[in-house]
CSV table of C-alpha atoms in Angstrom, one decimal:
chain,number,residue,atom,x,y,z
T,1,MET,CA,0.2,-0.2,0.1
T,2,ARG,CA,2.3,3.1,-1.1
T,3,GLY,CA,1.9,5.9,1.1
T,4,ALA,CA,3.2,10.0,1.7
T,5,ARG,CA,4.8,11.3,3.9
T,6,TRP,CA,3.6,14.9,5.2
T,7,SER,CA,6.6,17.4,6.1
T,8,GLY,CA,4.7,16.7,10.6
T,9,GLY,CA,5.2,12.7,9.8
T,10,LEU,CA,1.2,12.7,9.2
T,11,VAL,CA,1.9,9.1,6.6
T,12,ILE,CA,-1.5,8.8,4.6
T,13,SER,CA,-1.7,5.5,2.8
T,14,CYS,CA,-4.7,4.7,-0.4
T,15,LEU,CA,-6.4,1.7,-2.2
T,16,LEU,CA,-6.7,4.4,-4.8
T,17,GLY,CA,-5.4,7.3,-5.6
T,18,LEU,CA,-6.1,7.6,-9.5
T,19,TYR,CA,-9.2,8.8,-11.3
T,20,ALA,CA,-12.0,6.0,-11.5
T,21,GLY,CA,-15.0,5.3,-13.6
T,22,MET,CA,-16.6,6.2,-16.9
T,23,SER,CA,-19.8,7.9,-16.0
T,24,GLN,CA,-20.3,11.4,-17.2
T,25,GLY,CA,-21.4,12.3,-14.2
T,26,ALA,CA,-23.3,12.1,-10.4
T,27,ASP,CA,-24.8,13.8,-8.7
T,28,ILE,CA,-23.4,13.3,-4.6
T,29,ARG,CA,-27.5,13.1,-3.0
T,30,ASP,CA,-26.2,12.8,0.9
T,31,ILE,CA,-23.0,12.9,2.8
T,32,ARG,CA,-23.3,10.2,5.4
T,33,MET,CA,-21.1,9.7,8.2
T,34,TRP,CA,-19.9,6.9,11.3
T,35,HIS,CA,-17.9,7.1,14.2
T,36,ALA,CA,-15.9,4.4,16.1
T,37,PRO,CA,-13.6,4.7,18.6
T,38,ASP,CA,-10.6,3.5,16.0
T,39,ARG,CA,-12.0,5.0,12.7
T,40,SER,CA,-14.4,7.8,11.3
T,41,ARG,CA,-16.5,6.2,8.5
T,42,LEU,CA,-18.0,8.7,5.2
T,43,VAL,CA,-20.0,7.6,3.0
T,44,LEU,CA,-21.1,9.7,-0.4
T,45,ASP,CA,-24.5,8.7,-2.3
T,46,LEU,CA,-25.0,9.8,-5.2
T,47,ASP,CA,-26.5,8.6,-8.6
T,48,ASP,CA,-24.6,7.4,-10.6
T,49,GLU,CA,-20.5,5.8,-10.5
T,50,PRO,CA,-18.6,9.1,-10.2
T,51,LYS,CA,-15.4,10.0,-12.1
T,52,TYR,CA,-13.0,10.7,-9.0
T,53,ARG,CA,-9.2,10.7,-8.2
T,54,VAL,CA,-7.9,11.6,-4.4
T,55,PHE,CA,-4.4,12.9,-3.5
T,56,SER,CA,-3.2,14.1,-0.7
T,57,LEU,CA,-2.0,17.7,0.9
T,58,ASP,CA,0.2,19.1,3.5
T,59,ASN,CA,0.6,22.2,5.8
T,60,PRO,CA,-1.7,21.5,6.3
T,61,GLY,CA,-2.9,18.0,6.7
T,62,ARG,CA,-5.2,17.9,4.1
T,63,VAL,CA,-7.3,15.1,1.6
T,64,VAL,CA,-8.7,15.8,-1.6
T,65,VAL,CA,-11.3,14.7,-3.6
T,66,ASP,CA,-11.9,16.0,-7.4
T,67,LEU,CA,-15.4,14.3,-9.3
T,68,GLU,CA,-15.9,15.0,-12.6
T,69,ASN,CA,-19.1,16.7,-13.7
T,70,THR,CA,-20.2,16.6,-9.7
T,71,ARG,CA,-23.4,17.9,-7.8
T,72,LEU,CA,-23.9,18.1,-4.3
T,73,MET,CA,-27.2,18.3,-3.4
T,74,GLY,CA,-26.7,17.8,-0.1
T,75,ARG,CA,-25.1,19.5,2.4
T,76,ILE,CA,-21.8,19.2,4.0
T,77,PRO,CA,-21.5,18.0,7.3
T,78,ARG,CA,-21.5,20.8,9.7
T,79,GLU,CA,-17.4,21.2,12.0
T,80,GLY,CA,-17.5,20.1,14.7
T,81,THR,CA,-19.1,15.8,13.7
T,82,VAL,CA,-17.2,14.8,10.9
T,83,GLY,CA,-15.3,12.8,14.6
T,84,GLN,CA,-11.8,12.3,15.5
T,85,PHE,CA,-9.7,12.4,12.5
T,86,VAL,CA,-11.4,15.5,10.4
T,87,SER,CA,-12.3,18.5,11.8
T,88,ARG,CA,-13.7,20.4,8.9
T,89,ILE,CA,-15.4,19.1,5.1
T,90,ARG,CA,-15.0,21.8,2.4
T,91,ARG,CA,-15.6,22.4,-0.8
T,92,GLY,CA,-14.6,24.0,-4.1
T,93,SER,CA,-14.4,24.2,-7.7
T,94,PRO,CA,-10.8,24.0,-9.6
T,95,ASP,CA,-11.5,24.1,-13.3
T,96,GLY,CA,-15.7,25.4,-12.8
T,97,SER,CA,-16.5,21.5,-13.7
T,98,THR,CA,-14.4,19.7,-11.1
T,99,LEU,CA,-16.3,19.0,-7.6
T,100,ARG,CA,-13.6,19.3,-5.0
T,101,LEU,CA,-14.0,17.9,-1.5
T,102,VAL,CA,-11.3,18.0,0.9
T,103,PHE,CA,-11.0,16.8,4.4
T,104,ASP,CA,-9.0,18.6,6.4
T,105,VAL,CA,-7.1,16.0,8.8
T,106,GLN,CA,-6.3,16.6,12.3
T,107,LYS,CA,-4.0,14.1,13.6
T,108,PRO,CA,-1.7,11.9,12.2
T,109,VAL,CA,-4.2,9.0,9.5
T,110,ARG,CA,-4.4,6.5,7.4
T,111,TYR,CA,-7.3,7.0,4.8
T,112,PHE,CA,-8.3,3.7,2.8
T,113,MET,CA,-10.9,4.5,0.8
T,114,GLN,CA,-13.6,2.3,-1.7
T,115,LEU,CA,-16.6,2.6,-4.5
T,116,LEU,CA,-20.2,0.1,-4.4
T,117,LYS,CA,-21.9,-0.7,-6.8
T,118,PRO,CA,-25.5,-0.5,-6.6
T,119,ILE,CA,-27.5,-3.0,-4.0
T,120,ASP,CA,-30.2,-3.5,-2.6
T,121,ASN,CA,-32.0,0.0,-1.6
T,122,TYR,CA,-28.7,1.6,-2.4
T,123,GLN,CA,-27.6,3.1,-5.6
T,124,TYR,CA,-23.6,4.2,-5.7
T,125,ARG,CA,-21.3,5.2,-3.1
T,126,LEU,CA,-17.8,6.3,-2.5
T,127,VAL,CA,-16.4,5.2,1.3
T,128,ILE,CA,-13.8,7.1,3.1
T,129,ASP,CA,-12.4,6.1,6.0
T,130,PHE,CA,-9.9,7.4,8.5
T,131,HIS,CA,-8.1,5.4,10.1
T,132,ASP,CA,-5.4,6.3,13.3
T,133,ARG,CA,-1.8,5.6,11.1
T,134,ASP,CA,-0.6,3.8,13.8
T,135,ALA,CA,-3.1,1.2,13.7
T,136,ASN,CA,-2.6,-2.2,13.0
T,137,PRO,CA,-4.0,-2.9,9.3
T,138,GLU,CA,-4.7,-7.0,10.2
T,139,THR,CA,-6.1,-5.8,13.2
T,140,ARG,CA,-8.6,-3.3,11.9
T,141,GLN,CA,-9.7,-5.5,8.6
T,142,GLY,CA,-10.7,-8.4,11.5
T,143,THR,CA,-7.9,-11.6,10.2
T,144,LEU,CA,-5.3,-12.3,12.6
T,145,PRO,CA,-3.3,-10.2,14.2
T,146,ASP,CA,0.6,-11.0,15.1
T,147,PRO,CA,0.5,-11.6,17.4
T,148,LEU,CA,-2.6,-13.6,18.4
T,149,PRO,CA,-4.5,-11.3,21.6
T,150,LYS,CA,-4.1,-14.0,24.3
T,151,ARG,CA,-7.0,-15.1,26.4
T,152,LYS,CA,-6.4,-15.4,30.6
T,153,SER,CA,-7.3,-18.2,31.9
T,154,PRO,CA,-11.4,-18.6,32.8
T,155,ARG,CA,-10.6,-20.2,35.9
T,156,ASP,CA,-8.4,-17.4,37.8
T,157,PRO,CA,-9.4,-16.4,41.2
T,158,GLY,CA,-11.4,-14.1,42.2
T,159,ARG,CA,-12.4,-12.9,38.2
T,160,LYS,CA,-15.6,-12.6,37.4
T,161,VAL,CA,-16.9,-13.5,34.2
T,162,LEU,CA,-17.0,-12.3,31.6
T,163,VAL,CA,-19.7,-12.3,29.1
T,164,LEU,CA,-19.3,-10.0,25.1
T,165,ILE,CA,-22.1,-9.5,23.7
T,166,ASP,CA,-21.9,-8.5,20.2
T,167,PRO,CA,-24.5,-6.4,19.5
T,168,GLY,CA,-25.0,-6.6,15.0
T,169,HIS,CA,-24.3,-5.4,12.2
T,170,GLY,CA,-24.6,-1.1,12.3
T,171,GLY,CA,-23.1,1.5,11.2
T,172,GLU,CA,-23.5,1.6,7.0
T,173,ASP,CA,-25.5,-2.2,7.7
T,174,PRO,CA,-28.5,-0.9,8.7
T,175,GLY,CA,-29.0,-5.3,9.4
T,176,ALA,CA,-32.8,-6.5,8.4
T,177,LEU,CA,-35.3,-3.7,8.3
T,178,GLY,CA,-39.3,-3.9,9.0
T,179,LYS,CA,-40.9,-0.9,8.4
T,180,ARG,CA,-40.0,1.1,11.1
T,181,ALA,CA,-37.7,-0.3,12.8
T,182,LYS,CA,-33.5,-1.5,11.2
T,183,GLU,CA,-32.3,-4.1,13.5
T,184,LYS,CA,-28.9,-2.4,14.0
T,185,ASP,CA,-30.5,0.2,16.6
T,186,ILE,CA,-33.1,-2.5,17.9
T,187,VAL,CA,-30.4,-4.8,18.8
T,188,LEU,CA,-27.9,-2.1,19.7
T,189,ALA,CA,-30.3,-1.4,22.3
T,190,ILE,CA,-31.4,-4.8,23.1
T,191,ALA,CA,-27.6,-5.1,24.0
T,192,LYS,CA,-27.0,-2.0,26.4
T,193,ARG,CA,-29.8,-3.7,28.5
T,194,LEU,CA,-28.1,-7.0,28.1
T,195,GLU,CA,-25.3,-5.6,29.5
T,196,ARG,CA,-26.4,-3.9,32.4
T,197,GLN,CA,-28.7,-6.6,33.8
T,198,LEU,CA,-25.0,-8.3,34.0
T,199,ASP,CA,-23.7,-5.9,35.5
T,200,LYS,CA,-25.3,-6.0,38.1
T,201,GLU,CA,-25.5,-9.6,38.8
T,202,PRO,CA,-22.4,-11.1,41.4
T,203,GLY,CA,-19.7,-12.6,40.4
T,204,ILE,CA,-20.7,-11.4,36.0
T,205,ARG,CA,-19.3,-8.5,33.9
T,206,ALA,CA,-20.2,-7.1,30.9
T,207,ARG,CA,-18.6,-5.6,27.9
T,208,LEU,CA,-20.5,-4.7,24.1
T,209,THR,CA,-18.2,-4.9,20.9
T,210,ARG,CA,-19.6,-1.9,19.6
T,211,THR,CA,-21.3,1.4,21.7
T,212,GLY,CA,-22.6,2.9,18.8
T,213,ASP,CA,-24.0,3.5,15.3
T,214,TYR,CA,-20.7,2.1,13.7
T,215,TYR,CA,-19.6,-1.2,11.9
T,216,VAL,CA,-17.1,-3.7,13.2
T,217,GLY,CA,-15.4,-6.3,11.6
T,218,LEU,CA,-16.9,-10.1,11.5
T,219,ARG,CA,-13.2,-11.2,12.3
T,220,ARG,CA,-12.9,-8.3,14.5
T,221,ARG,CA,-15.8,-8.9,17.3
T,222,THR,CA,-14.0,-12.2,17.0
T,223,LEU,CA,-10.6,-10.7,18.1
T,224,ILE,CA,-13.0,-8.1,21.2
T,225,ALA,CA,-13.9,-11.3,22.7
T,226,ARG,CA,-9.9,-12.5,23.1
T,227,GLU,CA,-8.4,-9.3,23.3
T,228,GLN,CA,-10.9,-8.6,27.0
T,229,ALA,CA,-10.7,-12.6,27.7
T,230,ALA,CA,-13.5,-13.6,27.1
T,231,ASP,CA,-15.5,-16.3,28.6
T,232,LEU,CA,-18.5,-16.3,27.1
T,233,PHE,CA,-19.9,-14.8,23.6
T,234,VAL,CA,-23.4,-13.7,22.8
T,235,SER,CA,-24.4,-11.7,19.8
T,236,ILE,CA,-27.6,-10.5,19.3
T,237,HIS,CA,-29.5,-10.2,16.3
T,238,ALA,CA,-33.3,-9.3,14.8
T,239,ASP,CA,-34.4,-12.2,11.9
T,240,ALA,CA,-36.0,-11.3,9.2
T,241,PHE,CA,-38.2,-13.6,5.7
T,242,LYS,CA,-39.7,-12.2,3.0
T,243,ASN,CA,-43.2,-13.5,4.3
T,244,LYS,CA,-43.9,-11.8,7.3
T,245,ASN,CA,-46.4,-14.1,8.5
T,246,VAL,CA,-43.2,-16.2,10.0
T,247,GLN,CA,-42.5,-15.1,13.8
T,248,GLY,CA,-40.0,-16.7,17.0
T,249,ALA,CA,-36.3,-16.4,17.8
T,250,SER,CA,-33.7,-18.6,17.3
T,251,VAL,CA,-30.3,-19.3,18.7
T,252,TYR,CA,-27.2,-20.7,17.3
T,253,ALA,CA,-23.8,-21.7,17.7
T,254,LEU,CA,-21.7,-22.6,15.1
T,255,SER,CA,-21.6,-25.5,12.7
T,256,ARG,CA,-19.2,-28.8,13.0
T,257,ARG,CA,-18.9,-27.4,8.6
T,258,GLY,CA,-18.1,-23.8,9.8
T,259,ALA,CA,-15.4,-25.2,12.8
T,260,SER,CA,-13.5,-27.8,10.0
T,261,SER,CA,-13.1,-24.4,8.2
T,262,GLU,CA,-12.0,-22.6,10.9
T,263,MET,CA,-9.4,-24.5,12.8
T,264,ALA,CA,-7.6,-24.5,8.8
T,265,ARG,CA,-6.9,-20.5,9.1
T,266,TRP,CA,-6.1,-20.8,13.1
T,267,LEU,CA,-3.9,-24.4,12.0
T,268,ALA,CA,-2.3,-21.9,8.5
T,269,ASN,CA,-1.0,-18.6,11.6
T,270,LYS,CA,-0.1,-21.4,14.4
T,271,GLU,CA,3.4,-19.6,14.4
T,272,ASN,CA,1.7,-17.3,15.9
T,273,SER,CA,-0.5,-18.7,18.2
T,274,SER,CA,0.9,-18.2,21.3
T,275,ASP,CA,-1.9,-18.5,23.9
T,276,LEU,CA,-5.0,-20.1,21.1
T,277,VAL,CA,-6.1,-23.4,22.7
T,278,GLY,CA,-6.7,-23.0,26.8
T,279,GLY,CA,-2.9,-21.1,27.1
T,280,VAL,CA,-2.0,-24.1,25.7
T,281,SER,CA,0.9,-23.5,22.6
T,282,LEU,CA,0.3,-24.5,19.1
T,283,SER,CA,3.6,-22.8,17.8
T,284,ASP,CA,6.1,-25.1,19.2
T,285,LYS,CA,4.4,-28.3,18.5
T,286,ASP,CA,3.8,-30.1,15.7
T,287,ASN,CA,1.9,-30.4,12.5
T,288,LEU,CA,-0.4,-33.0,13.1
T,289,LEU,CA,0.1,-32.8,16.7
T,290,ALA,CA,-1.3,-28.5,16.4
T,291,GLU,CA,-4.1,-30.4,15.0
T,292,VAL,CA,-5.1,-32.5,17.1
T,293,LEU,CA,-5.0,-30.1,19.6
T,294,LEU,CA,-7.2,-27.6,17.8
T,295,ASP,CA,-10.3,-30.2,16.7
T,296,LEU,CA,-10.4,-31.2,20.1
T,297,SER,CA,-11.0,-27.8,21.3
T,298,MET,CA,-13.1,-27.1,18.6
T,299,THR,CA,-15.2,-29.6,19.0
T,300,LYS,CA,-16.1,-29.1,22.8
T,301,THR,CA,-16.3,-25.4,22.4
T,302,VAL,CA,-18.9,-26.2,19.8
T,303,SER,CA,-20.7,-28.3,22.5
T,304,GLU,CA,-20.4,-26.4,25.4
T,305,SER,CA,-22.3,-23.5,23.1
T,306,ILE,CA,-25.1,-25.5,22.4
T,307,SER,CA,-25.6,-26.8,25.8
T,308,PHE,CA,-25.0,-22.8,25.9
T,309,GLY,CA,-27.4,-22.3,23.8
T,310,ARG,CA,-30.3,-24.4,24.6
T,311,GLU,CA,-30.5,-23.0,28.9
T,312,VAL,CA,-30.9,-19.0,26.4
T,313,LEU,CA,-32.9,-20.7,24.7
T,314,SER,CA,-35.0,-22.4,27.5
T,315,GLU,CA,-35.7,-18.6,28.6
T,316,LEU,CA,-36.5,-17.6,25.6
T,317,LYS,CA,-39.5,-19.2,25.3
T,318,LYS,CA,-40.6,-18.3,28.2
T,319,ILE,CA,-41.0,-14.5,27.0
T,320,GLY,CA,-42.3,-14.7,23.4
T,321,LYS,CA,-43.1,-17.3,20.3
T,322,ILE,CA,-39.7,-19.9,18.9
T,323,HIS,CA,-39.1,-20.4,15.7
T,324,SER,CA,-37.2,-24.0,16.6
T,325,THR,CA,-37.3,-25.4,19.4
T,326,ARG,CA,-33.6,-26.3,19.2
T,327,VAL,CA,-30.1,-24.9,18.9
T,328,GLU,CA,-29.2,-24.5,15.9
T,329,GLN,CA,-25.8,-24.5,13.9
T,330,ALA,CA,-25.1,-23.0,11.1
T,331,ALA,CA,-21.5,-21.3,9.6
T,332,PHE,CA,-22.0,-17.4,11.6
T,333,ALA,CA,-18.2,-16.2,11.7
T,334,VAL,CA,-19.3,-14.3,14.9
T,335,LEU,CA,-19.6,-17.5,16.4
T,336,LYS,CA,-16.0,-19.5,15.5
T,337,SER,CA,-13.8,-18.5,18.5
T,338,PRO,CA,-11.7,-22.0,19.4
T,339,ASP,CA,-11.9,-22.1,22.4
T,340,ILE,CA,-14.9,-19.2,23.8
T,341,PRO,CA,-18.2,-20.4,23.9
T,342,SER,CA,-20.3,-18.2,21.8
T,343,ILE,CA,-24.1,-18.2,20.1
T,344,LEU,CA,-26.0,-15.8,18.7
T,345,VAL,CA,-29.3,-14.3,19.2
T,346,GLU,CA,-32.0,-13.9,16.7
T,347,THR,CA,-34.6,-11.9,19.0
T,348,ALA,CA,-37.4,-12.3,16.7
T,349,TYR,CA,-38.1,-11.4,13.0
T,350,ILE,CA,-38.2,-7.9,12.5
T,351,THR,CA,-39.8,-8.0,8.9
T,352,ASN,CA,-43.3,-9.3,11.4
T,353,PRO,CA,-45.2,-6.1,12.1
T,354,ALA,CA,-46.6,-7.8,15.9
T,355,GLU,CA,-42.9,-8.7,15.7
T,356,GLU,CA,-41.4,-5.8,15.1
T,357,ARG,CA,-43.7,-3.8,17.7
T,358,LEU,CA,-42.4,-6.2,20.7
T,359,LEU,CA,-38.5,-5.5,19.5
T,360,ARG,CA,-39.4,-1.7,18.6
T,361,SER,CA,-40.8,-1.8,23.0
T,362,HIS,CA,-38.7,-1.2,25.5
T,363,GLU,CA,-40.5,-3.7,28.0
T,364,HIS,CA,-39.5,-6.1,25.3
T,365,GLN,CA,-36.1,-4.6,25.0
T,366,THR,CA,-35.8,-5.4,29.1
T,367,LYS,CA,-37.2,-9.1,29.0
T,368,ILE,CA,-34.9,-10.6,25.6
T,369,ALA,CA,-32.5,-9.3,28.3
T,370,GLY,CA,-34.3,-10.9,31.7
T,371,ALA,CA,-34.1,-14.2,29.7
T,372,VAL,CA,-30.7,-13.9,28.3
T,373,VAL,CA,-29.3,-12.8,31.4
T,374,ALA,CA,-31.7,-16.6,33.3
T,375,GLY,CA,-30.4,-18.3,30.6
T,376,ILE,CA,-26.4,-17.4,31.0
T,377,LYS,CA,-26.7,-18.0,34.4
T,378,ARG,CA,-28.2,-21.2,34.2
T,379,TYR,CA,-24.8,-22.2,32.5
T,380,LEU,CA,-23.2,-21.0,34.7
T,381,ARG,CA,-24.3,-23.3,37.3
T,382,LYS,CA,-24.1,-26.0,35.8
T,383,ASN,CA,-21.0,-25.8,35.5
T,384,PRO,CA,-18.7,-24.4,38.6
T,385,ASN,CA,-15.7,-26.0,37.6
T,386,VAL,CA,-14.5,-24.1,34.8
T,387,TYR,CA,-16.7,-21.0,35.8
T,388,ALA,CA,-16.5,-19.2,39.6
T,389,PHE,CA,-20.2,-19.2,39.2
T,390,HIS,CA,-22.2,-20.0,42.8
T,391,HIS,CA,-25.2,-17.6,42.9
């Protein structure tokens, strides 16, 4: 990835830098943005494929996007709303036919740009991500970092059980859409209620993979669980289907096929896997032994995930309809941690009008969170030798 060094030590790198696209012109309908703790994302919504180029300037630091024969129909976000990396956005026209957007950068950054083609309800989108200059690019993309984050043993005396709660989607990814609600908003609200309830329980503490309306990569979500030394992982979602009559909650664990593919991925990186299987390093093991150890670990984790899921499902049955009476299995990326029991909870069908109303209800969101808490406590009580939890 090429970079340009600015006089103040500011490094900027970009995925796309030269003119791109074949369009004769486009209109920018809107400029949208989301801010995560480690990045800001700005999205230009266009009605046609743009012809553009990107470059950087220094003294002061700026990122410049020139778009040929393009008009800005929406408003430029006001100063103070564009996140921790960009202080303001300005517009200009260097030659009368080119729209120039100038992003004044206030700290050392990397920026990454991509053009997304029309899909679903979206037309063309020009996406710009601003990251801290020193951020690990692999961690940002959600691939295996170097080295793999170590995970503390859940048996450490005096340590509370940590539940990592993962609200699905976020930011540019709205998830499933109801008539009035977006999945990303509903699941974040439920996740925050779940976090508050768990933090009130003796011997348990909770953390979120995202705390606001921004997107976290799927691989990054599982890495956060390891970095936080999580004991359990719960991903919160809302289901959707073209038939509006379909309803009910479901709970998923990782499928064996998903476990096998993930095992191959981790084994390919075993030299960096300093603490992968219950504190046992794979880096000094021969390939066959490493494969056996990891296979045993993933088999046990999938089994524990199913047991964990059963307890949560039994509690969800008490508050509403159930779509499936057993824990389903699928190759969801967020469930692929090799040594953290992980489940995905589909709270209800947001495409079902009655269930959408329930999902939007604060009272029902609290009930969903309470059911998950009760399921977590039941699972912990049944595994006293693994988790220091006796309440």
